Coordinates of C-alpha atoms in Angstrom, one line a residue:
M145 CA -55.7 25.0 -37.4
N146 CA -56.5 23.0 -34.3
K147 CA -53.6 21.4 -32.4
L148 CA -53.7 17.6 -31.9
K149 CA -54.4 16.9 -28.3
L150 CA -52.1 14.4 -26.5
L151 CA -52.8 12.9 -23.1
F152 CA -49.2 11.9 -21.8
I153 CA -49.4 9.5 -18.9
T154 CA -46.2 9.2 -16.7
R155 CA -45.6 8.4 -13.1
H156 CA -42.2 10.4 -13.2
F157 CA -42.6 14.2 -13.8
P158 CA -41.0 17.2 -12.1
P159 CA -40.8 18.3 -9.5
V160 CA -40.2 14.6 -8.6
S161 CA -36.4 13.9 -8.9
Y162 CA -36.0 10.7 -10.9
T163 CA -34.0 10.1 -14.0
A164 CA -37.2 8.8 -15.6
G165 CA -38.6 12.2 -15.4
V166 CA -36.0 13.6 -17.6
R167 CA -37.3 11.8 -20.6
A168 CA -41.0 12.6 -19.8
K169 CA -40.2 16.3 -19.4
N170 CA -38.3 16.4 -22.8
V171 CA -41.0 14.4 -24.7
A172 CA -43.8 16.9 -23.3
K173 CA -41.6 19.9 -24.0
Y174 CA -40.5 19.3 -27.4
L175 CA -43.9 17.8 -28.6
A176 CA -45.5 21.0 -27.4
L177 CA -42.9 23.1 -29.3
R178 CA -43.9 21.0 -32.3
G179 CA -47.4 22.1 -32.1
W180 CA -49.0 19.4 -30.0
D181 CA -51.6 20.3 -27.1
V182 CA -49.9 18.3 -24.5
T183 CA -51.6 17.3 -21.2
V184 CA -49.5 15.4 -18.7
L185 CA -51.3 13.0 -16.4
T186 CA -49.0 12.2 -13.3
V187 CA -49.1 11.2 -9.7
E188 CA -49.5 13.7 -7.0
P189 CA -46.1 14.0 -5.4
D190 CA -45.6 12.5 -1.9
K191 CA -43.2 14.2 0.5
T192 CA -42.6 11.1 2.4
Y193 CA -41.7 9.0 -0.7
D194 CA -40.4 11.1 -3.5
Q195 CA -37.2 13.1 -3.7
F196 CA -37.8 16.7 -5.2
I197 CA -35.8 19.0 -7.4
D198 CA -36.1 22.8 -7.6
S199 CA -38.2 23.0 -10.8
A200 CA -40.2 26.1 -10.5
A201 CA -38.5 27.7 -13.5
L202 CA -39.0 24.5 -15.4
L203 CA -42.6 24.2 -14.6
D204 CA -43.2 27.9 -15.6
E205 CA -41.5 27.1 -18.9
L206 CA -43.7 24.1 -19.5
S207 CA -46.9 26.1 -18.6
R208 CA -45.6 28.9 -20.9
I209 CA -45.4 26.8 -24.0
G210 CA -48.8 25.3 -23.1
V211 CA -48.2 22.0 -21.3
R212 CA -50.9 21.3 -18.8
I213 CA -50.2 19.0 -15.9
I214 CA -52.9 17.0 -14.0
R215 CA -51.6 15.5 -10.8
A216 CA -54.0 12.7 -9.6
K217 CA -54.0 11.1 -6.2
H218 CA -52.9 7.5 -5.3
K219 CA -55.3 5.7 -3.2
L220 CA -53.3 2.8 -1.9
R221 CA -50.3 4.5 -0.8
F222 CA -49.2 1.6 1.6
L223 CA -48.0 -0.2 -1.6
L224 CA -45.4 2.6 -1.8
R225 CA -44.4 3.2 1.7
G226 CA -45.4 2.6 5.3
Q227 CA -43.5 1.3 8.1
S228 CA -46.2 -0.6 9.9
I229 CA -46.0 -4.3 10.1
V230 CA -49.4 -4.6 8.2
A231 CA -48.2 -2.4 5.6
K232 CA -45.0 -4.2 5.1
V233 CA -46.7 -7.6 4.9
L234 CA -49.4 -6.3 2.5
R235 CA -46.5 -4.6 0.4
A236 CA -44.6 -7.9 0.3
L237 CA -47.5 -10.0 -0.6
S238 CA -48.9 -7.7 -3.3
C239 CA -45.8 -6.3 -4.9
R240 CA -43.1 -9.0 -4.5
L241 CA -45.0 -12.1 -4.5
L242 CA -48.0 -11.4 -6.8
E243 CA -46.3 -8.6 -8.8
I244 CA -49.2 -6.4 -8.5
D245 CA -48.0 -2.9 -9.6
P246 CA -47.9 -0.6 -6.6
F247 CA -49.4 2.2 -8.6
I248 CA -52.7 0.3 -9.1
G249 CA -54.3 2.8 -6.6
W250 CA -53.8 5.6 -9.1
Y251 CA -56.3 4.3 -11.5
P252 CA -59.5 5.5 -10.1
Y253 CA -58.3 9.1 -9.5
A254 CA -56.4 9.2 -12.8
A255 CA -59.4 8.0 -14.8
K256 CA -61.7 10.6 -13.0
A257 CA -59.1 13.4 -13.5
V258 CA -59.2 13.0 -17.3
K259 CA -63.0 12.1 -17.6
G260 CA -64.8 14.5 -20.0
N261 CA -61.7 15.8 -21.7
R262 CA -61.1 14.9 -25.5
Y263 CA -58.0 13.9 -26.7
D264 CA -56.6 12.7 -30.1
L265 CA -54.0 10.4 -28.8
I266 CA -52.9 8.8 -25.6
M267 CA -49.2 8.1 -24.8
A268 CA -47.9 6.4 -21.8
T269 CA -44.2 5.9 -20.7
A270 CA -43.1 3.2 -18.3
P271 CA -41.9 2.0 -15.8
P272 CA -44.0 1.7 -13.7
F273 CA -46.0 -0.3 -16.2
F274 CA -49.3 0.6 -14.7
S275 CA -49.2 3.6 -16.8
F276 CA -49.5 1.1 -19.8
I277 CA -52.5 -0.5 -18.2
L278 CA -54.1 2.9 -17.6
A279 CA -53.6 3.8 -21.2
Y280 CA -55.1 0.5 -22.2
Y281 CA -58.3 0.9 -20.2
L282 CA -58.7 4.6 -21.2
G283 CA -58.1 3.6 -24.8
K284 CA -60.6 0.7 -24.6
R285 CA -63.2 2.9 -22.9
T286 CA -62.9 5.9 -25.2
G287 CA -61.8 4.3 -28.5
I288 CA -58.8 6.8 -28.5
P289 CA -55.6 5.2 -29.9
Y290 CA -52.7 4.8 -27.5
V291 CA -48.8 4.6 -27.8
L292 CA -46.6 2.7 -25.4
D293 CA -43.1 4.1 -24.7
Y294 CA -40.8 1.7 -23.0
R295 CA -37.8 3.0 -21.0
D296 CA -36.9 -0.5 -19.8
P297 CA -38.4 -3.8 -20.7
W298 CA -41.5 -4.9 -18.9
T299 CA -41.2 -8.6 -18.5
L300 CA -37.5 -9.4 -19.3
R301 CA -35.3 -7.6 -16.9
P302 CA -31.6 -7.1 -17.2
H303 CA -31.1 -6.6 -13.3
G304 CA -33.7 -9.1 -11.9
R305 CA -35.9 -12.0 -12.4
N306 CA -38.3 -12.1 -15.2
A307 CA -41.9 -11.5 -14.8
K308 CA -44.5 -14.1 -14.0
P309 CA -46.5 -15.8 -16.7
W310 CA -49.6 -13.6 -16.1
I311 CA -47.7 -10.5 -16.4
R312 CA -46.2 -11.6 -19.7
A313 CA -49.7 -12.3 -20.8
L314 CA -50.9 -8.8 -19.8
E315 CA -47.9 -7.2 -21.8
R316 CA -49.1 -9.1 -24.8
K317 CA -52.7 -8.0 -24.3
V318 CA -51.9 -4.2 -23.7
A319 CA -49.4 -4.3 -26.5
A320 CA -51.6 -6.0 -29.1
R321 CA -54.3 -3.1 -28.8
S322 CA -51.6 -0.3 -28.9
S323 CA -51.2 1.7 -32.2
L324 CA -47.4 2.3 -31.7
I325 CA -44.6 1.0 -29.5
S326 CA -41.4 2.9 -28.8
I327 CA -38.3 1.8 -26.8
V328 CA -35.0 3.3 -25.9
S329 CA -32.5 1.0 -27.7
E330 CA -32.1 -1.2 -30.9
S331 CA -31.4 -4.3 -29.0
W332 CA -34.4 -3.9 -26.7
A333 CA -36.5 -3.2 -29.9
Y334 CA -35.3 -6.5 -31.5
I335 CA -36.3 -8.3 -28.4
L336 CA -39.9 -6.8 -28.2
K337 CA -40.3 -7.7 -31.8
E338 CA -39.3 -11.3 -31.2
T339 CA -41.4 -11.6 -28.1
L340 CA -44.5 -9.8 -29.1
H341 CA -44.5 -10.5 -32.7
M342 CA -45.4 -6.9 -33.7
D343 CA -42.7 -6.1 -35.9
G344 CA -44.6 -3.3 -37.9
K345 CA -45.2 -1.0 -35.1
I346 CA -42.1 -1.1 -32.8
Y347 CA -39.5 1.6 -33.1
T348 CA -36.5 3.0 -31.4
I349 CA -36.8 6.4 -29.7
S350 CA -33.5 6.9 -28.0
N351 CA -33.1 8.9 -24.8
G352 CA -31.1 12.1 -25.4
Y353 CA -30.1 15.5 -24.0
D354 CA -31.7 19.0 -23.8
P355 CA -29.2 21.6 -25.0
E356 CA -31.0 24.1 -22.7
D357 CA -30.2 22.0 -19.6
V358 CA -26.4 23.0 -19.5
E359 CA -26.8 26.7 -20.2
G360 CA -24.8 28.6 -17.6
I361 CA -23.1 25.5 -16.1
T362 CA -19.5 26.3 -15.1
P363 CA -16.9 23.7 -14.2
M364 CA -16.3 22.6 -10.7
K365 CA -12.6 23.2 -9.6
F366 CA -10.8 20.0 -8.5
T367 CA -7.2 20.0 -7.0
K368 CA -6.3 16.9 -9.0
P369 CA -7.4 15.3 -12.4
S370 CA -10.8 13.8 -11.6
L371 CA -13.0 11.1 -12.8
V372 CA -16.8 12.0 -11.9
Y373 CA -19.5 9.3 -11.6
A374 CA -23.1 9.9 -10.8
G375 CA -25.8 7.4 -10.4
I376 CA -26.3 3.8 -8.9
F377 CA -24.8 0.4 -9.3
Y378 CA -26.1 -3.1 -9.9
P379 CA -23.4 -5.5 -9.0
P380 CA -22.0 -7.8 -10.3
K381 CA -22.9 -6.5 -13.7
R382 CA -22.6 -2.9 -13.1
S383 CA -19.7 -2.7 -10.8
I384 CA -17.2 0.1 -10.1
T385 CA -14.3 -2.4 -9.4
P386 CA -12.7 -2.5 -12.8
I387 CA -12.6 1.5 -12.9
F388 CA -11.0 1.4 -9.5
R389 CA -8.4 -1.2 -10.5
A390 CA -7.5 0.8 -13.7
M391 CA -7.2 4.0 -11.5
K392 CA -4.7 2.1 -9.2
E393 CA -2.8 1.0 -12.1
A394 CA -2.7 4.4 -13.7
S395 CA -1.6 6.2 -10.5
K396 CA 1.5 3.9 -10.5
R397 CA 2.7 5.4 -13.7
L398 CA 1.9 9.0 -13.0
P399 CA 3.6 11.8 -10.9
V400 CA 1.7 12.5 -7.6
E401 CA 0.2 15.7 -8.9
K402 CA -1.4 14.0 -11.9
Q403 CA -2.6 11.0 -10.0
P404 CA -6.4 10.8 -10.5
E405 CA -9.2 11.2 -7.9
F406 CA -12.8 9.6 -8.1
H407 CA -15.8 11.7 -7.2
Y408 CA -19.1 9.9 -6.7
F409 CA -22.5 11.5 -6.6
G410 CA -25.4 9.2 -5.7
A411 CA -27.0 7.0 -3.0
H412 CA -24.5 4.0 -3.1
E413 CA -21.8 5.6 -1.0
D414 CA -21.3 2.5 1.2
Y415 CA -20.8 0.3 -1.8
V416 CA -18.3 2.7 -3.4
V417 CA -16.2 3.1 -0.2
R418 CA -16.2 -0.7 0.3
E419 CA -15.0 -1.5 -3.2
A420 CA -12.4 1.4 -3.0
E421 CA -11.0 -0.2 0.3
K422 CA -10.8 -3.7 -1.3
V423 CA -8.7 -2.3 -4.3
G424 CA -6.8 -0.1 -2.0
I425 CA -7.5 3.4 -3.4
K426 CA -9.8 4.7 -0.6
D427 CA -7.7 7.8 -0.2
C428 CA -8.4 8.8 -3.8
V429 CA -12.2 8.3 -3.6
I430 CA -14.5 11.2 -2.4
C431 CA -18.3 10.7 -2.0
H432 CA -20.6 13.6 -2.2
G433 CA -24.0 11.8 -1.7
V434 CA -27.1 12.6 -3.7
A435 CA -26.7 16.2 -5.0
P436 CA -28.7 18.6 -7.0
R437 CA -28.7 18.1 -10.7
K438 CA -27.0 21.4 -11.3
T439 CA -24.0 20.5 -8.9
V440 CA -23.5 17.1 -10.5
F441 CA -23.3 18.8 -14.0
Q442 CA -20.8 21.3 -12.6
A443 CA -18.8 18.4 -11.2
L444 CA -19.0 16.5 -14.6
K445 CA -18.0 19.6 -16.5
G446 CA -14.9 19.9 -14.3
A447 CA -13.7 16.2 -14.9
V448 CA -11.0 14.9 -17.1
L449 CA -13.2 11.9 -17.7
A450 CA -16.6 10.7 -17.0
P451 CA -16.9 6.9 -16.5
V452 CA -20.2 5.2 -17.7
I453 CA -21.0 1.6 -17.0
T454 CA -23.6 -0.5 -18.5
S455 CA -22.1 -4.0 -17.8
V456 CA -18.5 -5.2 -16.8
L457 CA -19.1 -8.4 -18.6
P458 CA -17.1 -8.6 -22.0
E459 CA -20.1 -10.4 -23.6
G460 CA -23.7 -10.1 -23.0
D461 CA -27.1 -11.1 -24.1
L462 CA -29.4 -8.6 -26.0
L463 CA -30.8 -7.4 -22.5
D464 CA -27.4 -6.4 -21.5
K465 CA -26.4 -5.0 -24.7
G466 CA -29.5 -3.0 -25.0
I467 CA -28.7 -1.0 -21.7
V468 CA -27.9 2.7 -22.5
T469 CA -27.9 4.6 -19.2
G470 CA -29.4 8.2 -19.4
K471 CA -26.2 9.6 -18.0
I472 CA -24.3 9.1 -21.2
F473 CA -26.4 11.7 -22.9
E474 CA -26.0 14.2 -20.1
I475 CA -22.3 13.9 -20.5
L476 CA -22.6 14.4 -24.2
N477 CA -24.5 17.6 -23.5
L478 CA -21.5 18.8 -21.4
K479 CA -18.9 17.7 -23.9
V480 CA -16.9 15.6 -21.3
P481 CA -14.8 12.7 -22.5
I482 CA -16.5 9.4 -21.8
M483 CA -14.9 6.3 -20.6
L484 CA -17.5 3.6 -21.4
V485 CA -17.5 0.1 -19.9
A486 CA -19.9 -2.1 -21.9
P487 CA -20.1 -5.5 -23.7
H488 CA -18.8 -5.8 -27.3
G489 CA -21.6 -5.0 -29.8
S490 CA -23.8 -2.9 -27.2
D491 CA -26.1 -0.1 -28.0
A492 CA -24.1 2.3 -25.7
R493 CA -20.9 1.8 -27.9
N494 CA -22.9 2.7 -30.8
V495 CA -23.9 6.1 -29.1
L496 CA -20.2 6.6 -28.4
I497 CA -19.3 6.0 -32.0
D498 CA -22.0 8.0 -33.4
S499 CA -21.0 11.0 -31.2
N500 CA -17.3 10.7 -31.2
A501 CA -17.3 11.2 -27.3
G502 CA -14.6 8.9 -26.1
E503 CA -13.4 5.3 -25.8
A504 CA -15.0 2.1 -25.0
F505 CA -13.7 -0.9 -22.9
V506 CA -14.7 -4.2 -21.6
G507 CA -14.5 -4.7 -17.9
T508 CA -11.6 -6.9 -18.1
D509 CA -9.4 -4.5 -20.0
I510 CA -7.7 -2.9 -16.9
K511 CA -4.6 -1.9 -19.0
G512 CA -6.5 -0.3 -21.7
M513 CA -8.6 1.7 -19.1
A514 CA -5.6 2.6 -17.2
D515 CA -3.7 3.9 -20.5
Y516 CA -6.8 6.0 -21.2
I517 CA -6.8 7.4 -17.6
I518 CA -3.3 8.3 -18.0
R519 CA -3.9 10.1 -21.3
A520 CA -6.8 12.0 -19.8
C521 CA -4.8 13.1 -16.6
K522 CA -2.2 14.4 -18.9
G523 CA -4.7 16.4 -20.8
E524 CA -4.3 14.3 -24.1
V525 CA -7.9 13.1 -24.4
R526 CA -9.8 15.5 -26.7
P527 CA -12.9 13.9 -28.4
T528 CA -14.6 16.0 -31.2
F529 CA -18.1 15.2 -30.1
E530 CA -18.9 15.5 -33.8
G531 CA -22.3 13.8 -34.5
R532 CA -23.6 14.2 -30.9
E533 CA -26.6 16.4 -32.2
K534 CA -28.3 13.1 -33.4
Y535 CA -29.0 12.6 -29.7
S536 CA -30.5 16.0 -28.9
W537 CA -34.0 15.9 -27.8
P538 CA -35.1 18.4 -30.5
R539 CA -33.9 15.9 -33.1
I540 CA -35.3 12.9 -31.6
V541 CA -38.8 14.5 -30.9
E542 CA -38.8 15.3 -34.6
K543 CA -38.8 11.4 -35.4
L544 CA -41.2 10.9 -32.5
D545 CA -43.6 13.6 -33.8
S546 CA -43.7 12.1 -37.3
L547 CA -44.4 8.6 -35.9
L548 CA -47.2 10.0 -33.7
R549 CA -48.8 11.8 -36.6
E550 CA -48.5 8.8 -38.9
C551 CA -50.0 6.7 -36.2
L552 CA -53.0 9.0 -36.0
T553 CA -53.5 8.8 -39.6
K554 CA -53.5 5.1 -39.7
S555 CA -55.8 4.7 -36.6
A556 CA -58.3 7.3 -38.2
A557 CA -58.4 5.0 -41.4
R558 CA -58.9 2.0 -39.4
Y559 CA -61.7 3.3 -37.3
K560 CA -63.3 4.7 -40.4
M561 CA -63.3 1.2 -42.1

């Protein structure tokens, strides 16, 4: 029996080191293991722009299970980088003022790279949302059905201003021709259904964890009970300040040897140090900078608590409630107790409840967080993690596989008619 051929369009893919690449890697890997012939179309890495991970073993594994990777060039790289005055001006005009996607220069090379190949289905994951536009034009040119996978909303943005009207019109056009749309949270799925009026083809495909990612991970040794946070911040919504205030309160009620430390891994060291100084706990905060994923996993494995922050606001709109950061699933994978800061009724809280992985708080509940930190530092926090398997990539892709095959059946019937 011939395998179904999938063209999977993604800007982020190993060896490029971005959180977005984690979803793309797992979708490609587990669809291939479920019998798809997967070809990944991605951007040729740029050493002056991209961060890299040691992914030789991973790429060998993907090749072994039959995943083919096509890396196409990007023609207008000044839209991504470039320090000359001309490059900066052009980038400001095109990307910030006009909101032209900086990956538009990828199109001619990407289209040429797949020309002459036959596929049963096209799937694009975004952001960047030019991958959706590329799927639209390839689908329109060939008649191949395409699927859109939203990792974030396109035109409604929880951490910035909403898109211009012409971008919203483009989203409606691209979405209307698609055969299926997936998005990472229930709240964001509801928003898409309301804004695009396409209820029948929008589904939630959560992020998740790959059990194989943590094989052989040993816990990092810390001298004191430690909270470990890896990632970035979006103040004032995603702020570290409530965590620091809770740590300060907890330390007042603990003996010196049990007082917690905070270990930060990521690019926002200046912000973390500044907030620690404001709260008065700078001596308890250690910044490690950007570190390899394995090192971060080892640190998380050695933590008594792993804070996860979606928004420090007690209440939020659906955009805020739909934020489910990818790190929550990595922590589930490692079975480390989670201290979640998120609005009431948020999707991230539902993940925590489903997986019995910790406790959730609003950003104003400093006492509640302090009490939880104290219990963790005393070794009294022991979540069961019962139910977390729902968020493993093998389980998630089982649902995605079914949707894609159903989508192909419906598309074949439509084209036949």
